[in-house]
mmCIF file of C-alpha atoms in Angstrom:
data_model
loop_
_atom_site.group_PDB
_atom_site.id
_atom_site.type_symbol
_atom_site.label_atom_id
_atom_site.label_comp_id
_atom_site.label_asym_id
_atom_site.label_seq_id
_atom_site.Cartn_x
_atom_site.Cartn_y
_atom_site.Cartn_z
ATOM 1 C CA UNK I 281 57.299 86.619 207.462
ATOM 2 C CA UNK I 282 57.925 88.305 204.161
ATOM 3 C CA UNK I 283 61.196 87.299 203.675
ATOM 4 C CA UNK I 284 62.210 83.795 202.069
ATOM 5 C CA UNK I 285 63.125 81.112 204.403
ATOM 6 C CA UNK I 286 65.276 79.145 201.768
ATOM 7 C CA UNK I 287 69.150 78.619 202.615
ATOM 8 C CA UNK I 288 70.148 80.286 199.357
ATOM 9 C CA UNK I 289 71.104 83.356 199.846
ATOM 10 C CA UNK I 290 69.881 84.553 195.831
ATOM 11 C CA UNK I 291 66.482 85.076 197.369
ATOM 12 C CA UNK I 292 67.200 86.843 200.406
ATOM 13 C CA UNK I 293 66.421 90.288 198.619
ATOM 14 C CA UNK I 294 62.893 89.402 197.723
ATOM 15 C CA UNK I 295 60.186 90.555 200.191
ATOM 16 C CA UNK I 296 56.937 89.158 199.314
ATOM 17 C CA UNK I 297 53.510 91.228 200.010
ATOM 18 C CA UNK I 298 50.074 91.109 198.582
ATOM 19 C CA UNK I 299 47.472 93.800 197.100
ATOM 20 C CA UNK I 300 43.943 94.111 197.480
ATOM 21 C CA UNK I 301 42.294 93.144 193.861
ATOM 22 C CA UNK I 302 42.977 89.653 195.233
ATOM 23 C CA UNK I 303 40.126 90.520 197.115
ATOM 24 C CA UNK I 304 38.035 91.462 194.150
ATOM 25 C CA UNK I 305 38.868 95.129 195.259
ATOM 26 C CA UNK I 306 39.142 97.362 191.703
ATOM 27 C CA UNK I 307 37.261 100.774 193.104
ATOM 28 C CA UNK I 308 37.398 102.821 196.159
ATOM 29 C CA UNK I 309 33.324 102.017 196.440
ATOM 30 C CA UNK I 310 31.641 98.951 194.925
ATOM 31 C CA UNK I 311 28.703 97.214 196.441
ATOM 32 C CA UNK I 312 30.663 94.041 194.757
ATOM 33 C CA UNK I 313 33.639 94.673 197.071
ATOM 34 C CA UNK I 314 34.613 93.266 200.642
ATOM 35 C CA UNK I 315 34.174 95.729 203.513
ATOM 36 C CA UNK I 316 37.824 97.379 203.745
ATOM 37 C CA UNK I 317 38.581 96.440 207.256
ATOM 38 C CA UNK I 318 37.566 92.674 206.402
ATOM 39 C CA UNK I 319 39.614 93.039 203.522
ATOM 40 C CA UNK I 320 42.692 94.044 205.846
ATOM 41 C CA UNK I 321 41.532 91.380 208.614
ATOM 42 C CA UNK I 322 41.815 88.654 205.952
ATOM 43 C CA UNK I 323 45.063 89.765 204.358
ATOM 44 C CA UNK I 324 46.635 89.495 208.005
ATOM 45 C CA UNK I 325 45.037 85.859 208.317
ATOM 46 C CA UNK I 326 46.207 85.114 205.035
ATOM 47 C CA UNK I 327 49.555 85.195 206.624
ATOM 48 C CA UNK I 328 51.532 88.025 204.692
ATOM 49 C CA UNK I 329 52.862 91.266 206.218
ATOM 50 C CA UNK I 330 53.397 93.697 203.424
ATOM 51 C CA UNK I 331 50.578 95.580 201.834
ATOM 52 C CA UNK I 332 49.861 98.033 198.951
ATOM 53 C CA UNK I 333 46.761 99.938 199.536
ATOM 54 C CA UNK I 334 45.250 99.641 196.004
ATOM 55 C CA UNK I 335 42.378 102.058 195.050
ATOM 56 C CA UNK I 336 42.779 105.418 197.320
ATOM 57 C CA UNK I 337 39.534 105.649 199.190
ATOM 58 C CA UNK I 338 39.299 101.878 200.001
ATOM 59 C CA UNK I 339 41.249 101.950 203.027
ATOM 60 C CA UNK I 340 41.006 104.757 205.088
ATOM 61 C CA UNK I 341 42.963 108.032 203.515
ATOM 62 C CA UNK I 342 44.177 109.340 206.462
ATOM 63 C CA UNK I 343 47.227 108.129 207.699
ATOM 64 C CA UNK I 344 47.288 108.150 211.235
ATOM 65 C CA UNK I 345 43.920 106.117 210.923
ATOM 66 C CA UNK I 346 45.868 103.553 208.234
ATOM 67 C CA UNK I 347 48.467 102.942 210.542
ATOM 68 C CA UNK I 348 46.092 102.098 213.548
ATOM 69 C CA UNK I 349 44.466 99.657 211.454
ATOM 70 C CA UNK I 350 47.552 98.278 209.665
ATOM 71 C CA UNK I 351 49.991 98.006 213.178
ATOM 72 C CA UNK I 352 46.948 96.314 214.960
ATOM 73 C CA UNK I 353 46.811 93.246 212.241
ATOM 74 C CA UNK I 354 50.729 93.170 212.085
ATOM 75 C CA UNK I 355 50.833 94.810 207.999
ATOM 76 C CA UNK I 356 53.207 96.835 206.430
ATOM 77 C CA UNK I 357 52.252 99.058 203.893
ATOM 78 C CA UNK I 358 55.030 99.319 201.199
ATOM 79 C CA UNK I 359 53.076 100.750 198.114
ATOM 80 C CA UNK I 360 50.558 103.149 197.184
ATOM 81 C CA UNK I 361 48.593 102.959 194.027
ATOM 82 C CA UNK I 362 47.330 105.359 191.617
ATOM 83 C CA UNK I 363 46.295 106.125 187.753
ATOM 84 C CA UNK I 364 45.332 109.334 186.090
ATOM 85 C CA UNK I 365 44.977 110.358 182.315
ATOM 86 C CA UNK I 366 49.137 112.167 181.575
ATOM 87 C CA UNK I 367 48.580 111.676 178.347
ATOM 88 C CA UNK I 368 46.374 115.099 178.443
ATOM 89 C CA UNK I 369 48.198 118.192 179.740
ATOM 90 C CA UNK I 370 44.750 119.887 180.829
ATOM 91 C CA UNK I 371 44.419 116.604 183.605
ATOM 92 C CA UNK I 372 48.100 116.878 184.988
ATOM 93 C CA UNK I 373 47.038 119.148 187.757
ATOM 94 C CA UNK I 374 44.213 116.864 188.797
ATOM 95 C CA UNK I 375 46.252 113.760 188.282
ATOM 96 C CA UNK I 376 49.369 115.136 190.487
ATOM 97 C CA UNK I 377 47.141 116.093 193.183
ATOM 98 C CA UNK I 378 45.473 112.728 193.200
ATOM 99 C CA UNK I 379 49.234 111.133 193.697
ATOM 100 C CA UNK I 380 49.976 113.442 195.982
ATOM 101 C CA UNK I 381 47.303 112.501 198.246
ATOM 102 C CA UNK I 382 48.066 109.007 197.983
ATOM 103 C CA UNK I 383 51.687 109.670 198.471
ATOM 104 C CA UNK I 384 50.887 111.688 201.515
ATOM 105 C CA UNK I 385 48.817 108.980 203.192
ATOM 106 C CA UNK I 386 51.083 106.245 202.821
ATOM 107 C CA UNK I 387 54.639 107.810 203.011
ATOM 108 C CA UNK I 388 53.749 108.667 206.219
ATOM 109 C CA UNK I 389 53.847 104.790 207.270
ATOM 110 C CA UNK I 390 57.050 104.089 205.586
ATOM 111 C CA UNK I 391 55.716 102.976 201.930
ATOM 112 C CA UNK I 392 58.598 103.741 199.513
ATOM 113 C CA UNK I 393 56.708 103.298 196.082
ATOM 114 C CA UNK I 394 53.616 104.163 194.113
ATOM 115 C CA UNK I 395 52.469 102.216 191.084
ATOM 116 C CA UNK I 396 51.216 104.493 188.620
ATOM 117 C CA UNK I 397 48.681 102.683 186.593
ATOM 118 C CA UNK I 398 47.733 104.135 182.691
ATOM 119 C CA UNK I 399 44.357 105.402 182.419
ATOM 120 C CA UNK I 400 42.644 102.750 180.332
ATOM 121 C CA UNK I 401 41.166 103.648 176.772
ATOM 122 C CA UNK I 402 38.348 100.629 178.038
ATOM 123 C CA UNK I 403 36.294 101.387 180.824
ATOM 124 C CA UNK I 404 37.450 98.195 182.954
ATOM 125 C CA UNK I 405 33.570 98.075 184.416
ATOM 126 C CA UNK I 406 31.675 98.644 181.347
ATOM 127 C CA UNK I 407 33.785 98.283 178.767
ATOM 128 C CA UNK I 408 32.811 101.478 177.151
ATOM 129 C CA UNK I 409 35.714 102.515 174.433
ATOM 130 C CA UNK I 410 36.867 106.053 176.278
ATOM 131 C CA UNK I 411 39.366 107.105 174.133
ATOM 132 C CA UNK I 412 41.028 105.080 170.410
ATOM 133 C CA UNK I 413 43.371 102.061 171.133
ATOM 134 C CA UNK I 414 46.330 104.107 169.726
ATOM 135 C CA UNK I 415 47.529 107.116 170.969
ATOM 136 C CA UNK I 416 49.615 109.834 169.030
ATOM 137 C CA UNK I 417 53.079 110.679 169.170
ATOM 138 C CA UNK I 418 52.361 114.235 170.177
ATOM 139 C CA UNK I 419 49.996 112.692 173.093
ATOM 140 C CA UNK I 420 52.831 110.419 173.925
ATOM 141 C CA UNK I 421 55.668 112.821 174.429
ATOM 142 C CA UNK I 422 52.733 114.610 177.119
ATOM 143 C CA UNK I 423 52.395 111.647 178.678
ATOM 144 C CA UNK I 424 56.583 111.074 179.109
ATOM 145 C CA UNK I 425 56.885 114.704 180.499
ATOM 146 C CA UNK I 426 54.087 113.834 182.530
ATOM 147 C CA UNK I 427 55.707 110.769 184.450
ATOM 148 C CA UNK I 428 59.075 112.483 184.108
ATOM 149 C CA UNK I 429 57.427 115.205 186.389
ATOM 150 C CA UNK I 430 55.252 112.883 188.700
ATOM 151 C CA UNK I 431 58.637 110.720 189.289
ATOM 152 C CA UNK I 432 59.924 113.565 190.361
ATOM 153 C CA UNK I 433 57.519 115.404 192.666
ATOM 154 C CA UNK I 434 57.643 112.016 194.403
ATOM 155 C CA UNK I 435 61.359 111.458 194.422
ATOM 156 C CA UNK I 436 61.723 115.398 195.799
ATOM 157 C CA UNK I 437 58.926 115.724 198.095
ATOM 158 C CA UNK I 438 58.019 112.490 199.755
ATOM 159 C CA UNK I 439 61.196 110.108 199.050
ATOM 160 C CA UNK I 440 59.007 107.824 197.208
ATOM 161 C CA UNK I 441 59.924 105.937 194.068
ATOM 162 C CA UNK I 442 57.542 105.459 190.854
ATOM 163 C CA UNK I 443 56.800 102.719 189.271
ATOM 164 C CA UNK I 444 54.842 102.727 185.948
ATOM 165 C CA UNK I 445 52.944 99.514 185.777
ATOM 166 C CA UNK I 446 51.339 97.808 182.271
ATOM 167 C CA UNK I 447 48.313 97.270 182.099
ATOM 168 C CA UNK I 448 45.816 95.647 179.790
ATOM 169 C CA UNK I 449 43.577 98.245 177.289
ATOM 170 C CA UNK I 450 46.362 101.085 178.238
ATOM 171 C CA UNK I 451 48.872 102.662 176.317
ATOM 172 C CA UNK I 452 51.580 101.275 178.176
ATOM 173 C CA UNK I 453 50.728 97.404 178.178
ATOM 174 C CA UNK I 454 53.083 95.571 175.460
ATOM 175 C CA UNK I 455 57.150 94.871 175.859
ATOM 176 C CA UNK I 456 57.538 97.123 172.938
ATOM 177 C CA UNK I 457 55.258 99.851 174.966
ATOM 178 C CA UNK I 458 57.690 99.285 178.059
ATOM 179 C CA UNK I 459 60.464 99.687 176.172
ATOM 180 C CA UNK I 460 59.664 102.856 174.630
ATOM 181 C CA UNK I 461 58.318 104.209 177.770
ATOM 182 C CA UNK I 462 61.576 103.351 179.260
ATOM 183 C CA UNK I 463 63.443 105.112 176.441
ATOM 184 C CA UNK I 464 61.455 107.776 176.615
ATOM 185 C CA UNK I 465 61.898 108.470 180.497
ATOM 186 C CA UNK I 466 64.211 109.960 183.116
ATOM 187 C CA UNK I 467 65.619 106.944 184.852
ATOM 188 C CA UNK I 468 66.404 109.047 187.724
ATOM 189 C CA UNK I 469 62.636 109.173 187.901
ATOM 190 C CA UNK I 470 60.987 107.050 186.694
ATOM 191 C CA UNK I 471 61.134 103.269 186.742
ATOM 192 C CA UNK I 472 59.268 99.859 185.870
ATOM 193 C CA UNK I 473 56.654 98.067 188.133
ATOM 194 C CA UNK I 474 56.845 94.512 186.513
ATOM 195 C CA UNK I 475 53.394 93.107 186.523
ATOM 196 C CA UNK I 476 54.159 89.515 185.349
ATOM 197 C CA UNK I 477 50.695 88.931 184.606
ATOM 198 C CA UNK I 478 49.735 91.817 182.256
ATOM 199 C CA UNK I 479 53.197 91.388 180.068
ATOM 200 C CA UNK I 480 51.637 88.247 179.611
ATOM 201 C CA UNK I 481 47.916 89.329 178.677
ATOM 202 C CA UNK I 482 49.610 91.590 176.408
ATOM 203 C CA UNK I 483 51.461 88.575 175.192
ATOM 204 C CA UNK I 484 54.796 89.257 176.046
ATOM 205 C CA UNK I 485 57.434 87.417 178.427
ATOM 206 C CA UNK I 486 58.242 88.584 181.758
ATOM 207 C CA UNK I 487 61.673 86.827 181.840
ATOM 208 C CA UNK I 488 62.846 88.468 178.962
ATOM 209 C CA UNK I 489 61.374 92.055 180.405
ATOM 210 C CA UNK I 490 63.748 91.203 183.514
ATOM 211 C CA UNK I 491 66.634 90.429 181.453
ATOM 212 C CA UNK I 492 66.063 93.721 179.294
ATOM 213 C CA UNK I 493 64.979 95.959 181.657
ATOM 214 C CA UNK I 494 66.938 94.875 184.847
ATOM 215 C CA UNK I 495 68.184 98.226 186.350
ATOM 216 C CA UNK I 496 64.533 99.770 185.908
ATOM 217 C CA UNK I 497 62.736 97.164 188.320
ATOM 218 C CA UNK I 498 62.115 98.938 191.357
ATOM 219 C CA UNK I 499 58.773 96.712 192.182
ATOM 220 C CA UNK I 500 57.120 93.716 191.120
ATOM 221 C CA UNK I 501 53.248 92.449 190.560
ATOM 222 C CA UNK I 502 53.459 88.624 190.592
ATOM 223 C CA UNK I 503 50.519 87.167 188.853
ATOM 224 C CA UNK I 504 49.305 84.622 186.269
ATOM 225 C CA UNK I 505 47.151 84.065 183.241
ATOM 226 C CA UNK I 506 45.440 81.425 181.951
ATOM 227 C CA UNK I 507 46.509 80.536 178.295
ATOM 228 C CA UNK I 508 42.956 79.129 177.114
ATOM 229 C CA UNK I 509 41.059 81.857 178.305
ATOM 230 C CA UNK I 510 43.642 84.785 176.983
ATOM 231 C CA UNK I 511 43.432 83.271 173.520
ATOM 232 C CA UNK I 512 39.792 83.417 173.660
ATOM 233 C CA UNK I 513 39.856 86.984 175.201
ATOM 234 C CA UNK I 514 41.790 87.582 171.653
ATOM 235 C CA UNK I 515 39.342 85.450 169.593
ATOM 236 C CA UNK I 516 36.325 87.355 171.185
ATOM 237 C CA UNK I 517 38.465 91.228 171.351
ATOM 238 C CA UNK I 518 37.429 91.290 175.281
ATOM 239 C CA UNK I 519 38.136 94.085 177.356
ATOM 240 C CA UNK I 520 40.724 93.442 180.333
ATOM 241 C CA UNK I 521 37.235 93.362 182.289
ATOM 242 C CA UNK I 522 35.777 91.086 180.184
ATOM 243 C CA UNK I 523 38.736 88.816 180.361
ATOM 244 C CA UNK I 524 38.728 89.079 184.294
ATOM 245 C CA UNK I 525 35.353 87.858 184.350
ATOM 246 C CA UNK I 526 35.560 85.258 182.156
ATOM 247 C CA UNK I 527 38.755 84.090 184.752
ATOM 248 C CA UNK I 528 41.758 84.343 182.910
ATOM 249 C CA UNK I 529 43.602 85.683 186.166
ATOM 250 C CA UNK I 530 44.346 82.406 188.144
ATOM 251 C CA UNK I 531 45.905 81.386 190.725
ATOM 252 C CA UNK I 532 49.419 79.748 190.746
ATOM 253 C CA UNK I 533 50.628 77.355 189.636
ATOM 254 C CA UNK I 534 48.034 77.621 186.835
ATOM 255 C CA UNK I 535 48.666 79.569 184.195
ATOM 256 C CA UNK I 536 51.983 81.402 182.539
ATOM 257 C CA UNK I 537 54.796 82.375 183.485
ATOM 258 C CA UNK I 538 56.105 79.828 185.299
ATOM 259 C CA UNK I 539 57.033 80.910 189.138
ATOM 260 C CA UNK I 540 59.546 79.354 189.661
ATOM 261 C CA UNK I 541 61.598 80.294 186.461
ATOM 262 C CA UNK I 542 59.915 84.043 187.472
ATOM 263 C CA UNK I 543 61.031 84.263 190.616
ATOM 264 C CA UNK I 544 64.739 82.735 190.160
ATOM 265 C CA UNK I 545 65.043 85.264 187.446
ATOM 266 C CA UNK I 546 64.068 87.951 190.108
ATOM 267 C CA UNK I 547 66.491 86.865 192.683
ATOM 268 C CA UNK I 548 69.082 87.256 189.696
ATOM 269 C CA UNK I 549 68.859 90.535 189.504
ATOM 270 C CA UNK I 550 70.541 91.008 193.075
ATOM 271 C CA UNK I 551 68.572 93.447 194.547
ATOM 272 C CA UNK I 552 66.118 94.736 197.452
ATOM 273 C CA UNK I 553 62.451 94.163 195.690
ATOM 274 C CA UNK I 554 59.140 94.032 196.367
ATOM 275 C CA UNK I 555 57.186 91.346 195.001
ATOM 276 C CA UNK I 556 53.251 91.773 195.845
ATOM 277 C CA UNK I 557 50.862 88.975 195.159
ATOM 278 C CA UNK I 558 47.666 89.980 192.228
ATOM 279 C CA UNK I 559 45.112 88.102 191.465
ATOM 280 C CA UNK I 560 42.466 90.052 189.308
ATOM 281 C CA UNK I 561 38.844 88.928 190.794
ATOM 282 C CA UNK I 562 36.445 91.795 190.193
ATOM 283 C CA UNK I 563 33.513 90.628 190.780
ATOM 284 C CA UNK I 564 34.124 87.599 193.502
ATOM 285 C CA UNK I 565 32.105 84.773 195.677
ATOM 286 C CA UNK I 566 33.389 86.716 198.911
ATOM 287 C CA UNK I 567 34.377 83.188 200.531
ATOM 288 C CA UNK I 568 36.978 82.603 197.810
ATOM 289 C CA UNK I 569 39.653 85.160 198.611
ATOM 290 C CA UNK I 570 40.834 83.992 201.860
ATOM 291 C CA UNK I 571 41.818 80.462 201.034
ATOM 292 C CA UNK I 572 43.077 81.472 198.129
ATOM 293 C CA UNK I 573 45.461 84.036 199.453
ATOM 294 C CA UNK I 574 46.793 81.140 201.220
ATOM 295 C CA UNK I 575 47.363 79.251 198.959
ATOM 296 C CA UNK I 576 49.165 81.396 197.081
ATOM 297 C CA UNK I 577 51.251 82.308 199.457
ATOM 298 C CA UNK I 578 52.205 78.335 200.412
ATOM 299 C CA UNK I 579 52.830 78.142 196.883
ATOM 300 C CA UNK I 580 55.019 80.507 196.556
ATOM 301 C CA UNK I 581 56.676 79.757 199.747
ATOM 302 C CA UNK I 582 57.380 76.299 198.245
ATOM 303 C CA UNK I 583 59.081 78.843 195.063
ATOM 304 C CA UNK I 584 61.533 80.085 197.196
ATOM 305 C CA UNK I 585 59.390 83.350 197.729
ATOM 306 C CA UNK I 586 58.341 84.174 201.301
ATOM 307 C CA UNK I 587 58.287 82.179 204.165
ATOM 308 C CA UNK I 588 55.501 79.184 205.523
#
């Protein structure tokens, strides 16, 4: 079940689902990466129901195949994911049709979001600097008309909502960064994917995002980061890759923000959401993910989010 099994009715609004990159899954091809189909067996055994597809080319791209494999484990795809560099004009036509083909594989099967993810100015695998840790103001009004017309080609032409996710070494990482990318956008098109973890790599607060930035949730990424290893991603100016191998994504109740006050604060906001389960494991020991999926999910169960 996805849905909480607690009597209080606050939480009755938040449907719980989990993501691939708790599988160690960060590219559509990596001879580090589960097989896909394992990857979808385990994430049925696992016990959850709703799914986002993560990197478009790891599961199979062509819907009618998707939903075989998805209705035969008993998953739910609710979320496509995608990225692309709209901070260049010259890349918007490659970048929309990239969405679009996510957007057309998973609309299909009901999914109602895609999480745009910022192109990163640190290669995430090598940690090659691609592009300078700032960005101009000039670049960053391109890169607002850019999701303003993304939001919008998926609003008009598959019914899907976006949801602009921060991320570590992107432009759009910090609360200050959400905020202005908030300002800065149509709210008829665009809105916030909350990914608890990477407000707090960036070292920022979730709760407070929720409390600031309450009627542009449309989706959540529930994860958590260890303290000790964060502050010695800072000492050592790590990449987000870096940091990820070094294991500052952990699994709950380790690490900050606190679930419980996270997901009561969530189930304050009244509303139909999403909340997918991240854990950022690139590269893995292949016998970790499954256990720890379950864990998680118990966990969180025992948080008033999902069901045992």
């Amino acid at each position: 079940m996805s849905k909480a099994n607690s009597t209080d009715p606050k939480y009755a609004k938040l449907s719980v689902g989990v993501a691939c990159d708790s599988w160690g899954v960060w590219f559509p091809d990596d001879d580090k990466q589960l097989p896909p189909l394992t990857v979808l067996d385990q994430m049925a055994e696992s016990g959850f129901v709703n799914i986002e597809t993560g990197p478009y080319g790891f599961f199979p791209t062509d819907p009618d195949i998707l939903r075989k494999e998805t209705k035969a484990r008993g998953l739910t795809v609710v979320a496509g994911t995608q990225g692309g560099p709209l901070h260049h004009r010259e890349d918007w036509d490659s970048t929309i049709g990239d969405i679009r083909a996510v957007a057309g594989t998973v609309s299909p099967l009901g999914a109602k979001h895609l999480v745009y993810l910022p192109t990163p100015f640190i290669d995430y695998k090598t940690s090659e600097q691609i592009e300078p840790d700032t960005i101009a103001d000039d670049a960053w009004k391109v890169y607002m008309e850019g999701l303003n017309k993304v939001g919008a080609i998926l609003r008009d032409d598959y019914g899907m909502t976006l949801g602009v996710h921060p991320h570590g070494n992107t432009y759009i990482q910090t609360e200050e960064e959400i905020t202005r990318m908030l300002a800065d956008t149509d709210p008829s098109v665009v809105s916030l994917c909350l990914d608890t973890g990477h407000v707090v790599y960036s070292g920022g607060d979730p709760i407070r995002v929720i409390a600031d930035h309450a009627s542009r949730i449309s989706f959540v990424h529930i994860k958590a980061m260890d303290q000790d290893v964060l502050a010695e991603t800072n000492r050592n100016n790590w990449s987000f890759g870096e940091a990820v191998a070094h294991g500052v994504s952990v699994t709950p109740p380790k690490g900050q923000p606190d679930m419980v006050a996270l997901i009561d604060a969530l189930a304050g906001l009244d509303k139909e959401l999403n909340v997918v389960v991240e854990q950022d494991l690139y590269p893995v020991d292949p016998a970790f993910p499954l256990p720890n999926a379950i864990a998680t999910r118990e966990y969180l169960a025992g948080c008033n989010l999902g069901s045992l």
